[in-house]
Amino acid sequence: MSSKIKKIGVLTSGGDSPGMNAAIRSVVRTCAYMEVDCVAIYRGYQGMIEGHFEPMNARSVNNIINKGGTILKSARCDDFRSKEGRKKAYDQLRAAGIDAFVVIGGDGSFTGAITFNAEFNFPVMGIPGTIDNDIFGTNYTLGFDTALNTVVDAIDKIRDTASSHNRLFFVEVMGRDVGHIALNAGVGAGAEEILIPEENLGLERLLESLKRSKASGKSSSIVIVAEGDKTGKNVFELKEYVEKHIPIYDVRVSVLGHMQRGGTPTCFDRVLASRMGVKAVEALLKGKTNLMVGIQNNKITLTEISEAIKGHTKIDKELIRVSDIMTV
Ligand code: ADP
């Protein structure tokens, strides 16, 4: 390989997600396969600024493909938002002989990477690691599939107790700006209603739907609520609202919280991470930069990071229709 790049850094940054370890493993092993050096950068951009590096070889990443979280740790780093902070990071990378880096993270981490590239002409490549699945240029982000399975599993368990007591459960799932987790897990777990940030289905419609459920003889009901839903009420307020308007309902609330970010990655996320890591290293060695690896129509693709971070991916309207039909 005639590439000028001889040493590649890898870091995880921003919110963690299952599958990050599988992506680290893939980057490290692809470097070994291509016979270029690989260096771990710990604690995201914070570790970059502090020079918290460690050489990696193919054996450094044994037995991590099945682990949630990230062995490199992740961090938010305000210093990297300033030019002085980024200059410190650049000096540390140069001192360690690192020629390029792969950052596994979300849109904030990607913004940091291309800003860094613009200032120092330093090659950077992104792998989308976030459970929210909200990044342009990829049908799936790392961790989304695992998070969905975690949520569906939790809702299945909640339904067991809900149906034993004829209860209505409001289950809050992650998703401040996008409702991909709520909508997909809601359909997968057979939720009666799904409240997402993209659409205001309205409180009237919620009450109508719950009344219909009751009248049709359903013994339990599950309503999935994304954190950022547009009804203007949080899950606890929704519970009070429904209890006030339909007193026959015995309502409970369950907030799933950070469990959605953890756990063993699914096979889908492990395979995706492995494919993305290979592509990221290969692209850097071909002299490419400022790109994000994605998957589109089951093909591994490269998208300009500037495009990938432009906004949030749109909710699948057809899936909303499917959900409506399923809850007839
Ligand atoms: P995510 O990557 O999951 O979206 P954040 O938005 O917290 O998470 O970003 C992770 C890190 O990326 C931040 O702590 C910061 O170090 C860096 N970063 C985010 N936005 C910028 C920016 N506009 N300029 C420089 N660095 C940034």
Short mmCIF file of C-alpha atoms and ligand atoms in Angstrom, two decimals:
data_model
loop_
_atom_site.label_atom_id
_atom_site.label_comp_id
_atom_site.label_asym_id
_atom_site.label_seq_id
_atom_site.Cartn_x
_atom_site.Cartn_y
_atom_site.Cartn_z
CA MET A 1 0.00 0.00 0.00
CA SER A 2 1.55 3.28 -1.10
CA SER A 3 -0.54 5.37 1.32
CA LYS A 4 1.22 8.06 3.33
CA ILE A 5 -0.84 7.00 6.33
CA LYS A 6 1.18 4.74 8.60
CA LYS A 7 -0.57 5.12 11.94
CA ILE A 8 -4.30 5.44 12.57
CA GLY A 9 -5.94 6.53 15.83
CA VAL A 10 -9.36 5.27 16.91
CA LEU A 11 -11.67 6.86 19.47
CA THR A 12 -15.24 6.68 20.73
CA SER A 13 -16.91 10.00 21.50
CA GLY A 14 -20.21 11.41 22.76
CA GLY A 15 -23.04 9.10 23.82
CA ASP A 16 -22.03 5.44 23.91
CA SER A 17 -23.92 2.70 22.10
CA PRO A 18 -23.76 -1.09 21.85
CA GLY A 19 -21.57 -2.15 18.93
CA MET A 20 -18.85 0.44 19.55
CA ASN A 21 -16.49 -2.27 20.80
CA ALA A 22 -17.13 -4.36 17.72
CA ALA A 23 -16.26 -1.31 15.60
CA ILE A 24 -13.05 -0.65 17.58
CA ARG A 25 -12.11 -4.29 17.08
CA SER A 26 -12.74 -4.01 13.37
CA VAL A 27 -10.65 -0.84 12.98
CA VAL A 28 -7.77 -2.35 14.97
CA ARG A 29 -7.81 -5.64 13.08
CA THR A 30 -8.14 -4.00 9.68
CA CYS A 31 -5.07 -1.90 10.50
CA ALA A 32 -3.21 -5.08 11.46
CA TYR A 33 -4.33 -6.76 8.24
CA MET A 34 -3.23 -3.75 6.16
CA GLU A 35 0.01 -3.55 8.14
CA VAL A 36 -0.46 -0.03 9.45
CA ASP A 37 -0.10 0.88 13.12
CA CYS A 38 -3.18 1.51 15.22
CA VAL A 39 -3.40 3.58 18.39
CA ALA A 40 -6.26 3.73 20.86
CA ILE A 41 -7.30 7.24 21.91
CA TYR A 42 -9.03 7.04 25.29
CA ARG A 43 -11.98 9.15 26.53
CA GLY A 44 -12.82 10.73 23.20
CA TYR A 45 -11.44 14.15 22.35
CA GLN A 46 -10.49 14.67 26.00
CA GLY A 47 -7.94 11.86 25.76
CA MET A 48 -6.75 13.26 22.44
CA ILE A 49 -5.99 16.60 24.08
CA GLU A 50 -4.25 14.87 26.99
CA GLY A 51 -2.32 12.43 24.81
CA HIS A 52 -4.00 9.44 26.44
CA PHE A 53 -2.93 6.95 23.77
CA GLU A 54 -2.04 3.27 23.68
CA PRO A 55 -0.72 1.15 20.80
CA MET A 56 -3.13 -1.60 19.73
CA ASN A 57 -2.52 -4.84 17.92
CA ALA A 58 -4.86 -7.56 16.70
CA ARG A 59 -4.75 -9.29 20.10
CA SER A 60 -5.57 -6.11 22.06
CA VAL A 61 -9.19 -6.48 21.00
CA ASN A 62 -9.76 -10.14 21.86
CA ASN A 63 -13.16 -10.94 23.38
CA ILE A 64 -14.74 -7.51 23.04
CA ILE A 65 -17.07 -8.06 20.06
CA ASN A 66 -19.83 -9.19 22.44
CA LYS A 67 -19.45 -6.41 25.00
CA GLY A 68 -21.66 -3.34 25.34
CA GLY A 69 -20.22 0.11 26.10
CA THR A 70 -16.75 1.03 24.88
CA ILE A 71 -13.39 -0.21 26.18
CA LEU A 72 -11.89 3.13 25.10
CA LYS A 73 -14.40 5.02 27.29
CA SER A 74 -16.31 7.96 25.93
CA ALA A 75 -16.45 11.55 27.11
CA ARG A 76 -17.85 14.94 26.31
CA CYS A 77 -15.02 17.42 25.89
CA ASP A 78 -15.71 21.15 25.93
CA ASP A 79 -12.05 22.03 25.30
CA PHE A 80 -12.28 20.48 21.84
CA ARG A 81 -14.86 23.10 20.93
CA SER A 82 -12.17 25.79 21.11
CA LYS A 83 -9.33 26.32 18.65
CA GLU A 84 -6.74 26.19 21.45
CA GLY A 85 -8.11 22.83 22.58
CA ARG A 86 -7.97 21.42 19.07
CA LYS A 87 -4.40 22.73 18.63
CA LYS A 88 -3.38 20.81 21.75
CA ALA A 89 -5.00 17.69 20.33
CA TYR A 90 -3.17 18.19 17.02
CA ASP A 91 0.18 18.57 18.79
CA GLN A 92 -0.45 15.36 20.75
CA LEU A 93 -1.37 13.42 17.60
CA ARG A 94 1.73 14.66 15.76
CA ALA A 95 3.98 13.86 18.71
CA ALA A 96 2.62 10.31 18.71
CA GLY A 97 3.08 10.01 14.93
CA ILE A 98 -0.65 9.51 14.32
CA ASP A 99 -1.56 10.42 10.70
CA ALA A 100 -5.36 10.02 10.72
CA PHE A 101 -8.21 9.03 13.03
CA VAL A 102 -11.48 7.14 12.98
CA VAL A 103 -14.10 8.58 15.32
CA ILE A 104 -17.02 6.42 16.38
CA GLY A 105 -19.80 8.68 17.65
CA GLY A 106 -22.73 10.91 16.79
CA ASP A 107 -23.20 14.18 14.94
CA GLY A 108 -21.43 16.26 17.61
CA SER A 109 -18.33 14.09 17.35
CA PHE A 110 -18.49 14.34 13.56
CA THR A 111 -18.76 18.13 13.68
CA GLY A 112 -15.64 18.17 15.85
CA ALA A 113 -13.82 15.92 13.36
CA ILE A 114 -14.48 18.03 10.27
CA THR A 115 -13.70 21.25 12.13
CA PHE A 116 -10.38 19.67 13.11
CA ASN A 117 -9.74 18.62 9.52
CA ALA A 118 -10.45 22.12 8.22
CA GLU A 119 -7.89 23.61 10.61
CA PHE A 120 -5.08 21.08 10.35
CA ASN A 121 -5.74 19.22 7.10
CA PHE A 122 -5.78 16.05 9.17
CA PRO A 123 -7.55 12.99 7.65
CA VAL A 124 -10.66 11.92 9.60
CA MET A 125 -13.29 9.23 9.08
CA GLY A 126 -16.57 8.73 10.99
CA ILE A 127 -18.52 5.65 12.04
CA PRO A 128 -22.05 6.44 13.28
CA GLY A 129 -22.47 5.07 16.82
CA THR A 130 -25.75 6.12 18.41
CA ILE A 131 -28.89 4.27 19.42
CA ASP A 132 -31.11 7.03 17.97
CA ASN A 133 -30.66 6.14 14.27
CA ASP A 134 -30.98 9.82 13.41
CA ILE A 135 -28.00 10.37 11.10
CA PHE A 136 -28.28 11.00 7.36
CA GLY A 137 -26.36 8.74 5.00
CA THR A 138 -27.06 5.47 6.76
CA ASN A 139 -30.15 3.32 7.17
CA TYR A 140 -28.79 2.07 10.50
CA THR A 141 -26.48 3.53 13.15
CA LEU A 142 -24.53 1.22 15.45
CA GLY A 143 -26.54 0.32 18.51
CA PHE A 144 -30.01 1.05 17.14
CA ASP A 145 -30.86 -2.59 16.53
CA THR A 146 -29.60 -3.62 19.98
CA ALA A 147 -31.57 -0.80 21.64
CA LEU A 148 -34.74 -1.91 19.82
CA ASN A 149 -34.32 -5.45 21.03
CA THR A 150 -33.70 -4.26 24.58
CA VAL A 151 -36.85 -2.14 24.50
CA VAL A 152 -39.00 -4.89 22.98
CA ASP A 153 -37.75 -7.35 25.57
CA ALA A 154 -38.58 -4.91 28.40
CA ILE A 155 -42.04 -4.22 26.99
CA ASP A 156 -42.77 -7.94 26.66
CA LYS A 157 -42.06 -8.26 30.37
CA ILE A 158 -44.13 -5.21 31.24
CA ARG A 159 -47.01 -6.65 29.23
CA ASP A 160 -46.93 -9.83 31.33
CA THR A 161 -47.60 -7.84 34.46
CA ALA A 162 -49.95 -5.40 32.69
CA SER A 163 -52.21 -8.19 31.48
CA SER A 164 -52.22 -9.93 34.85
CA HIS A 165 -53.78 -6.83 36.41
CA ASN A 166 -55.69 -5.32 33.47
CA ARG A 167 -53.44 -2.30 33.60
CA LEU A 168 -52.48 0.45 31.20
CA PHE A 169 -48.76 1.18 31.04
CA PHE A 170 -47.06 4.27 29.70
CA VAL A 171 -43.52 3.24 28.78
CA GLU A 172 -41.04 6.05 28.13
CA VAL A 173 -38.21 5.26 25.72
CA MET A 174 -35.23 7.34 24.53
CA GLY A 175 -35.68 9.77 21.65
CA ARG A 176 -35.67 13.52 22.35
CA ASP A 177 -35.73 14.62 18.74
CA VAL A 178 -36.57 11.48 16.79
CA GLY A 179 -39.03 8.66 17.37
CA HIS A 180 -37.30 5.79 15.56
CA ILE A 181 -36.89 3.71 18.73
CA ALA A 182 -40.45 4.38 19.89
CA LEU A 183 -42.04 3.63 16.53
CA ASN A 184 -40.08 0.49 15.68
CA ALA A 185 -40.15 -0.98 19.17
CA GLY A 186 -43.82 -0.01 19.46
CA VAL A 187 -44.72 -1.98 16.34
CA GLY A 188 -42.42 -4.84 17.40
CA ALA A 189 -43.96 -5.07 20.85
CA GLY A 190 -47.53 -4.49 19.74
CA ALA A 191 -48.11 -1.17 21.51
CA GLU A 192 -51.62 0.31 21.36
CA GLU A 193 -50.37 3.85 20.79
CA ILE A 194 -46.97 5.37 20.05
CA LEU A 195 -46.25 9.00 20.87
CA ILE A 196 -43.27 10.44 18.98
CA PRO A 197 -41.61 13.86 18.58
CA GLU A 198 -42.37 14.07 14.85
CA GLU A 199 -46.15 13.92 15.08
CA ASN A 200 -48.62 15.30 17.52
CA LEU A 201 -51.23 12.59 17.56
CA GLY A 202 -53.16 14.62 20.13
CA LEU A 203 -54.54 13.80 23.54
CA GLU A 204 -58.08 13.43 22.19
CA ARG A 205 -56.97 10.70 19.86
CA LEU A 206 -55.15 8.96 22.70
CA LEU A 207 -58.28 8.93 24.84
CA GLU A 208 -60.42 7.71 21.93
CA SER A 209 -57.98 4.93 21.19
CA LEU A 210 -57.83 3.81 24.83
CA LYS A 211 -61.61 3.84 25.13
CA ARG A 212 -61.87 1.75 21.98
CA SER A 213 -59.28 -0.69 23.36
CA LYS A 214 -61.25 -1.12 26.53
CA ALA A 215 -64.56 -1.53 24.68
CA SER A 216 -63.07 -4.15 22.36
CA GLY A 217 -62.14 -6.28 25.35
CA LYS A 218 -58.38 -5.80 25.52
CA SER A 219 -57.08 -6.89 28.90
CA SER A 220 -54.03 -4.62 28.94
CA SER A 221 -52.64 -1.68 27.03
CA ILE A 222 -49.16 -0.39 26.37
CA VAL A 223 -48.52 3.14 25.17
CA ILE A 224 -44.95 3.95 24.11
CA VAL A 225 -43.86 7.54 24.67
CA ALA A 226 -40.64 8.93 23.19
CA GLU A 227 -38.91 11.41 25.54
CA GLY A 228 -39.54 14.28 23.15
CA ASP A 229 -43.17 13.53 22.32
CA LYS A 230 -45.29 16.49 21.27
CA THR A 231 -48.36 16.16 23.48
CA GLY A 232 -46.71 18.63 25.87
CA LYS A 233 -47.07 16.19 28.76
CA ASN A 234 -44.46 13.85 30.21
CA VAL A 235 -45.34 10.24 31.04
CA PHE A 236 -46.39 11.06 34.60
CA GLU A 237 -48.65 13.88 33.43
CA LEU A 238 -50.09 11.58 30.79
CA LYS A 239 -50.93 9.04 33.50
CA GLU A 240 -52.79 11.72 35.51
CA TYR A 241 -54.57 12.95 32.40
CA VAL A 242 -55.82 9.50 31.43
CA GLU A 243 -56.82 8.58 35.00
CA LYS A 244 -58.85 11.79 35.15
CA HIS A 245 -60.63 11.21 31.84
CA ILE A 246 -61.00 7.42 31.90
CA PRO A 247 -61.15 6.52 35.61
CA ILE A 248 -61.70 2.81 34.95
CA TYR A 249 -58.08 2.53 33.86
CA ASP A 250 -55.45 1.47 36.39
CA VAL A 251 -52.43 3.30 34.98
CA ARG A 252 -48.73 2.71 35.64
CA VAL A 253 -45.59 4.34 34.29
CA SER A 254 -42.26 2.78 33.40
CA VAL A 255 -39.25 4.86 32.30
CA LEU A 256 -36.72 2.56 30.67
CA GLY A 257 -33.82 5.03 30.82
CA HIS A 258 -30.18 4.12 30.35
CA MET A 259 -30.69 0.38 30.13
CA GLN A 260 -31.48 1.13 26.47
CA ARG A 261 -27.87 2.11 25.84
CA GLY A 262 -26.29 -0.96 27.34
CA GLY A 263 -26.17 -4.67 26.81
CA THR A 264 -24.68 -7.21 24.48
CA PRO A 265 -24.86 -6.01 20.88
CA THR A 266 -27.11 -7.99 18.56
CA CYS A 267 -25.60 -9.98 15.73
CA PHE A 268 -26.85 -7.30 13.34
CA ASP A 269 -24.87 -4.58 15.15
CA ARG A 270 -21.75 -6.73 15.36
CA VAL A 271 -21.78 -7.47 11.65
CA LEU A 272 -22.52 -3.85 10.81
CA ALA A 273 -19.67 -2.65 13.06
CA SER A 274 -17.26 -5.13 11.46
CA ARG A 275 -18.17 -3.98 7.97
CA MET A 276 -17.98 -0.29 8.87
CA GLY A 277 -14.57 -0.59 10.54
CA VAL A 278 -13.06 -2.23 7.46
CA LYS A 279 -14.47 0.45 5.20
CA ALA A 280 -13.28 3.30 7.44
CA VAL A 281 -9.65 2.13 7.44
CA GLU A 282 -9.67 1.31 3.73
CA ALA A 283 -11.07 4.74 2.88
CA LEU A 284 -8.37 6.52 4.92
CA LEU A 285 -5.66 4.45 3.26
CA LYS A 286 -7.06 5.44 -0.13
CA GLY A 287 -6.52 9.08 0.83
CA LYS A 288 -10.14 9.88 1.63
CA THR A 289 -11.22 12.15 4.46
CA ASN A 290 -14.24 13.92 6.01
CA LEU A 291 -16.51 10.98 5.24
CA MET A 292 -18.88 8.87 7.30
CA VAL A 293 -19.30 5.17 6.69
CA GLY A 294 -22.93 4.10 6.41
CA ILE A 295 -25.11 1.31 5.15
CA GLN A 296 -27.69 2.00 2.46
CA ASN A 297 -29.73 -0.75 0.81
CA ASN A 298 -27.34 -3.25 2.43
CA LYS A 299 -24.30 -1.70 0.73
CA ILE A 300 -21.55 -0.06 2.77
CA THR A 301 -21.31 3.55 1.60
CA LEU A 302 -19.41 6.76 2.24
CA THR A 303 -21.17 10.10 2.76
CA GLU A 304 -19.66 13.54 3.30
CA ILE A 305 -19.82 14.22 7.03
CA SER A 306 -21.07 17.73 6.21
CA GLU A 307 -24.15 16.06 4.67
CA ALA A 308 -24.56 13.44 7.39
CA ILE A 309 -24.87 16.06 10.14
CA LYS A 310 -27.32 18.34 8.34
CA GLY A 311 -30.41 17.23 10.17
CA HIS A 312 -32.30 14.27 11.51
CA THR A 313 -33.53 11.36 9.46
CA LYS A 314 -37.28 11.31 8.90
CA ILE A 315 -39.71 8.92 10.53
CA ASP A 316 -41.14 6.16 8.34
CA LYS A 317 -44.76 7.24 7.71
CA GLU A 318 -45.65 3.83 6.36
CA LEU A 319 -44.68 2.33 9.71
CA ILE A 320 -47.10 4.71 11.46
CA ARG A 321 -49.83 3.42 9.14
CA VAL A 322 -48.85 -0.18 9.89
CA SER A 323 -49.06 0.56 13.59
CA ASP A 324 -52.54 2.08 13.16
CA ILE A 325 -53.73 -0.99 11.27
CA MET A 326 -52.29 -3.38 13.86
CA THR A 327 -54.19 -1.69 16.68
CA VAL A 328 -57.61 -1.99 15.03
P1 ADP B 1 -22.47 12.93 19.92
O1 ADP B 1 -21.21 12.71 19.16
O2 ADP B 1 -23.02 11.66 20.49
O3 ADP B 1 -23.48 13.75 19.13
P2 ADP B 1 -21.83 15.31 21.53
O4 ADP B 1 -22.74 16.22 20.79
O5 ADP B 1 -21.76 15.41 23.01
O6 ADP B 1 -22.12 13.76 21.24
O7 ADP B 1 -20.35 15.54 20.96
C1 ADP B 1 -19.26 14.79 21.44
C2 ADP B 1 -18.02 15.66 21.51
O8 ADP B 1 -17.70 16.14 20.19
C3 ADP B 1 -18.18 16.92 22.34
O9 ADP B 1 -18.00 16.69 23.72
C4 ADP B 1 -17.07 17.79 21.78
O10 ADP B 1 -15.82 17.39 22.30
C5 ADP B 1 -17.10 17.43 20.30
N1 ADP B 1 -17.93 18.42 19.57
C6 ADP B 1 -19.27 18.49 19.48
N2 ADP B 1 -19.68 19.55 18.77
C7 ADP B 1 -18.54 20.20 18.40
C8 ADP B 1 -18.23 21.39 17.65
N3 ADP B 1 -19.24 22.14 17.13
N4 ADP B 1 -16.95 21.72 17.47
C9 ADP B 1 -15.94 21.00 17.99
N5 ADP B 1 -16.15 19.87 18.70
C10 ADP B 1 -17.42 19.47 18.91
#
